[in-house]
PDB file of C-alpha atoms in Angstrom:
ATOM      1  CA  GLY A 923       0.000   0.000   0.000  1.00  0.00           C
ATOM      2  CA  ALA A 924       0.890   3.659  -0.116  1.00  0.00           C
ATOM      3  CA  GLY A 925       1.563   3.957   3.576  1.00  0.00           C
ATOM      4  CA  VAL A 926       1.235   2.307   6.968  1.00  0.00           C
ATOM      5  CA  SER A 927      -2.385   1.479   7.601  1.00  0.00           C
ATOM      6  CA  GLN A 928      -3.900   0.958  11.049  1.00  0.00           C
ATOM      7  CA  SER A 929      -7.340  -0.280  11.965  1.00  0.00           C
ATOM      8  CA  PRO A 930      -9.671   0.463  13.503  1.00  0.00           C
ATOM      9  CA  ARG A 931      -9.149   4.212  13.569  1.00  0.00           C
ATOM     10  CA  TYR A 932     -11.138   4.463  16.800  1.00  0.00           C
ATOM     11  CA  LYS A 933     -11.962   1.786  19.353  1.00  0.00           C
ATOM     12  CA  VAL A 934     -14.153   2.106  22.422  1.00  0.00           C
ATOM     13  CA  ALA A 935     -13.946  -0.736  24.938  1.00  0.00           C
ATOM     14  CA  LYS A 936     -15.532  -1.400  28.275  1.00  0.00           C
ATOM     15  CA  ARG A 937     -13.119  -2.007  31.117  1.00  0.00           C
ATOM     16  CA  GLY A 938     -12.172  -5.665  31.173  1.00  0.00           C
ATOM     17  CA  GLN A 939     -12.720  -6.308  27.473  1.00  0.00           C
ATOM     18  CA  ASP A 940     -10.015  -7.633  25.178  1.00  0.00           C
ATOM     19  CA  VAL A 941      -9.063  -5.583  22.099  1.00  0.00           C
ATOM     20  CA  ALA A 942      -6.994  -6.257  18.990  1.00  0.00           C
ATOM     21  CA  LEU A 943      -5.369  -3.491  16.978  1.00  0.00           C
ATOM     22  CA  ARG A 944      -4.089  -4.117  13.478  1.00  0.00           C
ATOM     23  CA  CYS A 945      -1.138  -2.669  11.597  1.00  0.00           C
ATOM     24  CA  ASP A 946      -0.483  -3.124   7.877  1.00  0.00           C
ATOM     25  CA  PRO A 947       3.059  -1.895   7.227  1.00  0.00           C
ATOM     26  CA  ILE A 948       4.360  -0.804   3.855  1.00  0.00           C
ATOM     27  CA  SER A 949       4.785  -3.907   1.700  1.00  0.00           C
ATOM     28  CA  GLY A 950       8.216  -5.455   2.071  1.00  0.00           C
ATOM     29  CA  HIS A 951       9.201  -3.480   5.147  1.00  0.00           C
ATOM     30  CA  VAL A 952      11.355  -5.517   7.490  1.00  0.00           C
ATOM     31  CA  SER A 953      11.084  -3.516  10.699  1.00  0.00           C
ATOM     32  CA  LEU A 954       7.876  -2.787  12.573  1.00  0.00           C
ATOM     33  CA  PHE A 955       7.451  -0.801  15.776  1.00  0.00           C
ATOM     34  CA  TRP A 956       4.510  -0.217  18.113  1.00  0.00           C
ATOM     35  CA  TYR A 957       4.267   2.926  20.244  1.00  0.00           C
ATOM     36  CA  GLN A 958       1.723   4.140  22.805  1.00  0.00           C
ATOM     37  CA  GLN A 959       0.899   7.862  22.911  1.00  0.00           C
ATOM     38  CA  ALA A 960      -1.065   9.132  25.893  1.00  0.00           C
ATOM     39  CA  LEU A 961      -2.946  12.399  25.548  1.00  0.00           C
ATOM     40  CA  GLY A 962      -0.571  15.357  25.504  1.00  0.00           C
ATOM     41  CA  GLN A 963       2.519  13.144  25.638  1.00  0.00           C
ATOM     42  CA  GLY A 964       5.101  11.859  23.218  1.00  0.00           C
ATOM     43  CA  PRO A 965       4.952   8.320  21.884  1.00  0.00           C
ATOM     44  CA  GLU A 966       6.466   5.638  24.098  1.00  0.00           C
ATOM     45  CA  PHE A 967       8.010   2.492  22.684  1.00  0.00           C
ATOM     46  CA  LEU A 968       6.181  -0.781  23.180  1.00  0.00           C
ATOM     47  CA  THR A 969       7.782  -3.422  20.981  1.00  0.00           C
ATOM     48  CA  TYR A 970       9.865  -4.053  17.848  1.00  0.00           C
ATOM     49  CA  PHE A 971       9.753  -6.752  15.166  1.00  0.00           C
ATOM     50  CA  GLN A 972      12.278  -7.623  12.522  1.00  0.00           C
ATOM     51  CA  ASN A 973      10.289  -9.713  10.047  1.00  0.00           C
ATOM     52  CA  GLU A 974       8.394 -12.197  12.231  1.00  0.00           C
ATOM     53  CA  ALA A 975      10.867 -12.082  15.109  1.00  0.00           C
ATOM     54  CA  GLN A 976       9.980  -9.952  18.113  1.00  0.00           C
ATOM     55  CA  LEU A 977      13.423  -8.641  19.019  1.00  0.00           C
ATOM     56  CA  ASP A 978      12.463  -6.157  21.704  1.00  0.00           C
ATOM     57  CA  LYS A 979       9.383  -6.156  23.908  1.00  0.00           C
ATOM     58  CA  SER A 980      10.885  -4.206  26.761  1.00  0.00           C
ATOM     59  CA  GLY A 981       8.299  -1.420  26.491  1.00  0.00           C
ATOM     60  CA  LEU A 982       5.199  -3.563  26.968  1.00  0.00           C
ATOM     61  CA  PRO A 983       3.718  -2.241  30.235  1.00  0.00           C
ATOM     62  CA  SER A 984       2.274  -5.502  31.518  1.00  0.00           C
ATOM     63  CA  ASP A 985       1.603  -9.091  30.573  1.00  0.00           C
ATOM     64  CA  ARG A 986      -1.845  -7.964  29.395  1.00  0.00           C
ATOM     65  CA  PHE A 987      -0.146  -6.591  26.291  1.00  0.00           C
ATOM     66  CA  PHE A 988       0.818  -8.997  23.535  1.00  0.00           C
ATOM     67  CA  ALA A 989       2.004  -8.393  19.971  1.00  0.00           C
ATOM     68  CA  GLU A 990       2.577 -10.706  17.041  1.00  0.00           C
ATOM     69  CA  ARG A 991       3.647 -10.599  13.432  1.00  0.00           C
ATOM     70  CA  PRO A 992       3.386 -14.237  12.379  1.00  0.00           C
ATOM     71  CA  GLU A 993       4.201 -13.903   8.668  1.00  0.00           C
ATOM     72  CA  GLY A 994       6.477 -10.920   8.868  1.00  0.00           C
ATOM     73  CA  SER A 995       3.962  -8.466   7.442  1.00  0.00           C
ATOM     74  CA  VAL A 996       0.715  -7.592   9.256  1.00  0.00           C
ATOM     75  CA  SER A 997       1.044  -7.135  13.006  1.00  0.00           C
ATOM     76  CA  THR A 998      -1.560  -7.260  15.748  1.00  0.00           C
ATOM     77  CA  LEU A 999      -1.316  -5.664  19.174  1.00  0.00           C
ATOM     78  CA  LYS A1000      -3.637  -7.328  21.658  1.00  0.00           C
ATOM     79  CA  ILE A1001      -4.595  -5.919  25.015  1.00  0.00           C
ATOM     80  CA  GLN A1002      -6.361  -8.225  27.435  1.00  0.00           C
ATOM     81  CA  ARG A1003      -8.652  -7.103  30.243  1.00  0.00           C
ATOM     82  CA  THR A1004      -8.372  -3.449  29.268  1.00  0.00           C
ATOM     83  CA  GLN A1005      -8.009  -0.828  31.982  1.00  0.00           C
ATOM     84  CA  GLN A1006      -8.715   2.904  31.854  1.00  0.00           C
ATOM     85  CA  GLU A1007      -5.002   3.666  31.889  1.00  0.00           C
ATOM     86  CA  ASP A1008      -4.719   1.829  28.553  1.00  0.00           C
ATOM     87  CA  SER A1009      -6.612   4.680  26.883  1.00  0.00           C
ATOM     88  CA  ALA A1010      -4.182   6.169  24.354  1.00  0.00           C
ATOM     89  CA  VAL A1011      -3.340   6.365  20.690  1.00  0.00           C
ATOM     90  CA  TYR A1012      -1.448   3.290  19.522  1.00  0.00           C
ATOM     91  CA  LEU A1013       0.974   4.023  16.700  1.00  0.00           C
ATOM     92  CA  CYS A1014       2.592   1.605  14.300  1.00  0.00           C
ATOM     93  CA  ALA A1015       5.693   2.420  12.254  1.00  0.00           C
ATOM     94  CA  SER A1016       7.704   0.503   9.677  1.00  0.00           C
ATOM     95  CA  SER A1017      10.986   0.804   7.814  1.00  0.00           C
ATOM     96  CA  SER A1018      12.580  -1.062   4.954  1.00  0.00           C
ATOM     97  CA  GLY A1019      15.706  -2.241   6.752  1.00  0.00           C
ATOM     98  CA  THR A1020      16.702  -3.344  10.204  1.00  0.00           C
ATOM     99  CA  GLY A1021      15.698  -0.172  11.981  1.00  0.00           C
ATOM    100  CA  GLY A1022      18.934   1.793  11.915  1.00  0.00           C
ATOM    101  CA  THR A1023      18.919   5.560  12.187  1.00  0.00           C
ATOM    102  CA  ASN A1024      19.763   6.022   8.507  1.00  0.00           C
ATOM    103  CA  GLU A1025      16.433   4.525   7.503  1.00  0.00           C
ATOM    104  CA  LYS A1026      13.237   6.467   7.051  1.00  0.00           C
ATOM    105  CA  LEU A1027      10.549   5.438   9.490  1.00  0.00           C
ATOM    106  CA  PHE A1028       6.948   5.626   8.286  1.00  0.00           C
ATOM    107  CA  PHE A1029       4.192   6.082  10.870  1.00  0.00           C
ATOM    108  CA  GLY A1030       0.540   5.180  10.604  1.00  0.00           C
ATOM    109  CA  SER A1031      -2.211   7.537  11.780  1.00  0.00           C
ATOM    110  CA  GLY A1032      -2.815   5.397  14.844  1.00  0.00           C
ATOM    111  CA  THR A1033      -5.704   3.725  16.625  1.00  0.00           C
ATOM    112  CA  GLN A1034      -7.313   5.798  19.350  1.00  0.00           C
ATOM    113  CA  LEU A1035      -8.395   3.470  22.152  1.00  0.00           C
ATOM    114  CA  SER A1036     -10.831   4.697  24.774  1.00  0.00           C
ATOM    115  CA  VAL A1037     -11.539   2.427  27.730  1.00  0.00           C
ATOM    116  CA  LEU A1038     -14.700   3.312  29.643  1.00  0.00           C
TER     117      LEU A1038
ATOM    118  CA  GLY B1408      18.159   5.794  31.052  1.00  0.00           C
ATOM    119  CA  ASP B1409      17.705   8.031  28.058  1.00  0.00           C
ATOM    120  CA  SER B1410      15.312  10.963  28.087  1.00  0.00           C
ATOM    121  CA  VAL B1411      14.317  13.993  26.020  1.00  0.00           C
ATOM    122  CA  THR B1412      12.996  17.261  27.434  1.00  0.00           C
ATOM    123  CA  GLN B1413      11.183  19.849  25.332  1.00  0.00           C
ATOM    124  CA  MET B1414       9.846  23.270  26.141  1.00  0.00           C
ATOM    125  CA  GLU B1415       6.169  23.243  26.991  1.00  0.00           C
ATOM    126  CA  GLY B1416       3.659  24.692  24.611  1.00  0.00           C
ATOM    127  CA  PRO B1417       1.648  25.946  23.100  1.00  0.00           C
ATOM    128  CA  VAL B1418       3.942  28.345  21.319  1.00  0.00           C
ATOM    129  CA  THR B1419       1.894  31.030  19.581  1.00  0.00           C
ATOM    130  CA  LEU B1420       3.552  33.175  16.925  1.00  0.00           C
ATOM    131  CA  SER B1421       2.520  35.542  14.201  1.00  0.00           C
ATOM    132  CA  GLU B1422       3.300  34.665  10.610  1.00  0.00           C
ATOM    133  CA  GLU B1423       6.902  35.455   9.598  1.00  0.00           C
ATOM    134  CA  ALA B1424       8.123  35.403  13.214  1.00  0.00           C
ATOM    135  CA  PHE B1425      11.285  33.568  14.264  1.00  0.00           C
ATOM    136  CA  LEU B1426      10.797  30.175  15.885  1.00  0.00           C
ATOM    137  CA  THR B1427      12.866  28.371  18.479  1.00  0.00           C
ATOM    138  CA  ILE B1428      11.731  25.183  20.199  1.00  0.00           C
ATOM    139  CA  ASN B1429      14.193  24.003  22.824  1.00  0.00           C
ATOM    140  CA  CYS B1430      15.179  20.360  23.196  1.00  0.00           C
ATOM    141  CA  THR B1431      17.723  18.824  25.545  1.00  0.00           C
ATOM    142  CA  TYR B1432      18.551  15.182  26.024  1.00  0.00           C
ATOM    143  CA  THR B1433      20.135  12.731  28.413  1.00  0.00           C
ATOM    144  CA  ALA B1434      21.746   9.710  26.808  1.00  0.00           C
ATOM    145  CA  THR B1435      23.897   6.796  27.907  1.00  0.00           C
ATOM    146  CA  GLY B1436      25.627   6.560  24.523  1.00  0.00           C
ATOM    147  CA  TYR B1437      26.007   8.569  21.322  1.00  0.00           C
ATOM    148  CA  PRO B1438      22.551   8.812  19.809  1.00  0.00           C
ATOM    149  CA  SER B1439      21.188  10.242  16.621  1.00  0.00           C
ATOM    150  CA  LEU B1440      18.759  13.115  17.155  1.00  0.00           C
ATOM    151  CA  PHE B1441      15.507  13.803  15.332  1.00  0.00           C
ATOM    152  CA  TRP B1442      12.667  16.254  15.017  1.00  0.00           C
ATOM    153  CA  TYR B1443       9.315  14.780  14.037  1.00  0.00           C
ATOM    154  CA  VAL B1444       6.194  16.770  13.176  1.00  0.00           C
ATOM    155  CA  GLN B1445       2.537  15.810  13.551  1.00  0.00           C
ATOM    156  CA  TYR B1446       0.141  17.886  11.485  1.00  0.00           C
ATOM    157  CA  PRO B1447      -3.536  17.833  12.502  1.00  0.00           C
ATOM    158  CA  GLY B1448      -5.135  14.539  11.512  1.00  0.00           C
ATOM    159  CA  GLU B1449      -1.923  13.072  10.122  1.00  0.00           C
ATOM    160  CA  GLY B1450       0.728  10.620  11.249  1.00  0.00           C
ATOM    161  CA  LEU B1451       4.157  11.529  12.558  1.00  0.00           C
ATOM    162  CA  GLN B1452       6.626  12.588   9.884  1.00  0.00           C
ATOM    163  CA  LEU B1453      10.364  12.995  10.083  1.00  0.00           C
ATOM    164  CA  LEU B1454      11.280  16.668   9.755  1.00  0.00           C
ATOM    165  CA  LEU B1455      15.060  16.502  10.115  1.00  0.00           C
ATOM    166  CA  LYS B1456      17.829  14.573  11.810  1.00  0.00           C
ATOM    167  CA  ALA B1457      21.486  14.723  12.817  1.00  0.00           C
ATOM    168  CA  THR B1458      23.590  11.647  13.442  1.00  0.00           C
ATOM    169  CA  LYS B1459      26.673  13.028  15.199  1.00  0.00           C
ATOM    170  CA  ALA B1460      27.929  16.008  17.170  1.00  0.00           C
ATOM    171  CA  ASP B1461      28.050  19.356  15.310  1.00  0.00           C
ATOM    172  CA  ASP B1462      25.905  18.013  12.467  1.00  0.00           C
ATOM    173  CA  LYS B1463      23.129  20.322  11.302  1.00  0.00           C
ATOM    174  CA  GLY B1464      19.870  18.856  10.085  1.00  0.00           C
ATOM    175  CA  SER B1465      17.675  20.972   7.830  1.00  0.00           C
ATOM    176  CA  ASN B1466      14.420  20.660   5.911  1.00  0.00           C
ATOM    177  CA  LYS B1467      11.625  23.000   4.763  1.00  0.00           C
ATOM    178  CA  GLY B1468      13.401  26.008   6.284  1.00  0.00           C
ATOM    179  CA  PHE B1469      13.786  24.338   9.690  1.00  0.00           C
ATOM    180  CA  GLU B1470      17.238  23.723  11.181  1.00  0.00           C
ATOM    181  CA  ALA B1471      18.689  22.070  14.269  1.00  0.00           C
ATOM    182  CA  THR B1472      22.313  21.547  15.305  1.00  0.00           C
ATOM    183  CA  TYR B1473      23.494  18.593  17.404  1.00  0.00           C
ATOM    184  CA  ARG B1474      25.315  20.204  20.354  1.00  0.00           C
ATOM    185  CA  LYS B1475      27.053  17.544  22.405  1.00  0.00           C
ATOM    186  CA  GLU B1476      28.570  20.026  24.870  1.00  0.00           C
ATOM    187  CA  THR B1477      25.133  21.325  25.867  1.00  0.00           C
ATOM    188  CA  THR B1478      23.233  18.079  25.053  1.00  0.00           C
ATOM    189  CA  SER B1479      20.816  20.110  22.978  1.00  0.00           C
ATOM    190  CA  PHE B1480      19.081  19.965  19.591  1.00  0.00           C
ATOM    191  CA  HIS B1481      17.005  23.144  19.381  1.00  0.00           C
ATOM    192  CA  LEU B1482      14.672  23.569  16.403  1.00  0.00           C
ATOM    193  CA  GLU B1483      14.718  26.927  14.587  1.00  0.00           C
ATOM    194  CA  LYS B1484      13.009  28.551  11.634  1.00  0.00           C
ATOM    195  CA  GLY B1485      13.560  32.074  10.478  1.00  0.00           C
ATOM    196  CA  SER B1486      10.041  32.845   9.255  1.00  0.00           C
ATOM    197  CA  VAL B1487       7.091  30.644  10.191  1.00  0.00           C
ATOM    198  CA  GLN B1488       3.945  30.208   8.144  1.00  0.00           C
ATOM    199  CA  VAL B1489       0.405  29.332   9.155  1.00  0.00           C
ATOM    200  CA  SER B1490       0.964  25.923   7.534  1.00  0.00           C
ATOM    201  CA  ASP B1491       3.715  25.183  10.105  1.00  0.00           C
ATOM    202  CA  SER B1492       1.071  24.891  12.830  1.00  0.00           C
ATOM    203  CA  ALA B1493       1.547  21.401  14.229  1.00  0.00           C
ATOM    204  CA  VAL B1494       2.989  19.453  17.165  1.00  0.00           C
ATOM    205  CA  TYR B1495       6.770  19.028  17.083  1.00  0.00           C
ATOM    206  CA  PHE B1496       8.559  16.144  18.809  1.00  0.00           C
ATOM    207  CA  CYS B1497      12.258  15.876  19.573  1.00  0.00           C
ATOM    208  CA  ALA B1498      13.578  12.314  19.734  1.00  0.00           C
ATOM    209  CA  LEU B1499      16.708  10.196  19.929  1.00  0.00           C
ATOM    210  CA  SER B1500      17.705   6.682  18.949  1.00  0.00           C
ATOM    211  CA  TYR B1501      20.772   4.580  18.295  1.00  0.00           C
ATOM    212  CA  HIS B1502      22.057   3.124  15.032  1.00  0.00           C
ATOM    213  CA  THR B1503      22.921  -0.153  16.680  1.00  0.00           C
ATOM    214  CA  GLY B1504      21.533  -1.974  19.674  1.00  0.00           C
ATOM    215  CA  ARG B1505      18.181  -0.709  20.865  1.00  0.00           C
ATOM    216  CA  ARG B1506      16.378   0.733  17.824  1.00  0.00           C
ATOM    217  CA  ALA B1507      13.445   2.384  19.554  1.00  0.00           C
ATOM    218  CA  LEU B1508      12.934   6.140  19.456  1.00  0.00           C
ATOM    219  CA  THR B1509      12.773   8.011  22.758  1.00  0.00           C
ATOM    220  CA  PHE B1510      10.484  11.012  22.315  1.00  0.00           C
ATOM    221  CA  GLY B1511       9.979  14.244  24.178  1.00  0.00           C
ATOM    222  CA  SER B1512       6.474  15.240  25.190  1.00  0.00           C
ATOM    223  CA  GLY B1513       5.915  17.454  22.164  1.00  0.00           C
ATOM    224  CA  THR B1514       5.466  21.198  21.637  1.00  0.00           C
ATOM    225  CA  ARG B1515       2.381  22.575  19.940  1.00  0.00           C
ATOM    226  CA  LEU B1516       3.033  25.478  17.577  1.00  0.00           C
ATOM    227  CA  GLN B1517       0.209  27.797  16.575  1.00  0.00           C
ATOM    228  CA  VAL B1518       0.958  30.354  13.874  1.00  0.00           C
ATOM    229  CA  GLN B1519      -1.545  33.156  13.458  1.00  0.00           C
ATOM    230  CA  PRO B1520      -1.991  35.065  10.195  1.00  0.00           C
TER     231      PRO B1520
END
């Protein structure tokens, strides 16, 4: 596709529900990142994939958060038993190489999650 | 750990005014430094970057110089336009090892005609 696509654009969940957020990176991109952006804050790193391998999950805030990229393309971020503090915009980004600083990183428009 | 601190906004300027948005960082190594911009309703976009000390990044009239001695990467533009209204994020990352970006909290710029 032309860019990084995320769906849904908006998600409202009741506290305790499970949610799944989807990211379609640019075709052929090797690296994929997930970030969480709370209102009025900068994005915070959640996890990083290189193809299907999850190389860094140090930013996942709890074991309720789980991410996968089984075929090295589409990625899903799953949040179990959502809490109000999970309300944020979840951003996905991809790049063509292995994530070095010389590569251009392309961000999606994000999924805005509201937990009531 | 690493961190990035930006001046709080919003910054409100008249068209053609001079812009400075301050950014300082704390890093355990020798990072690359970035400015990203988020226009209303759009995703984050890279504005400019600098990969080593004394490098100057520039794009669309914006400039920032990597100052290792003051651990700073201030964003400047000589004459802002209404279309520059957006949220600006300073960030750092490393070329090897941990690849994640560490962002500041963002500074909203409002340019009035």
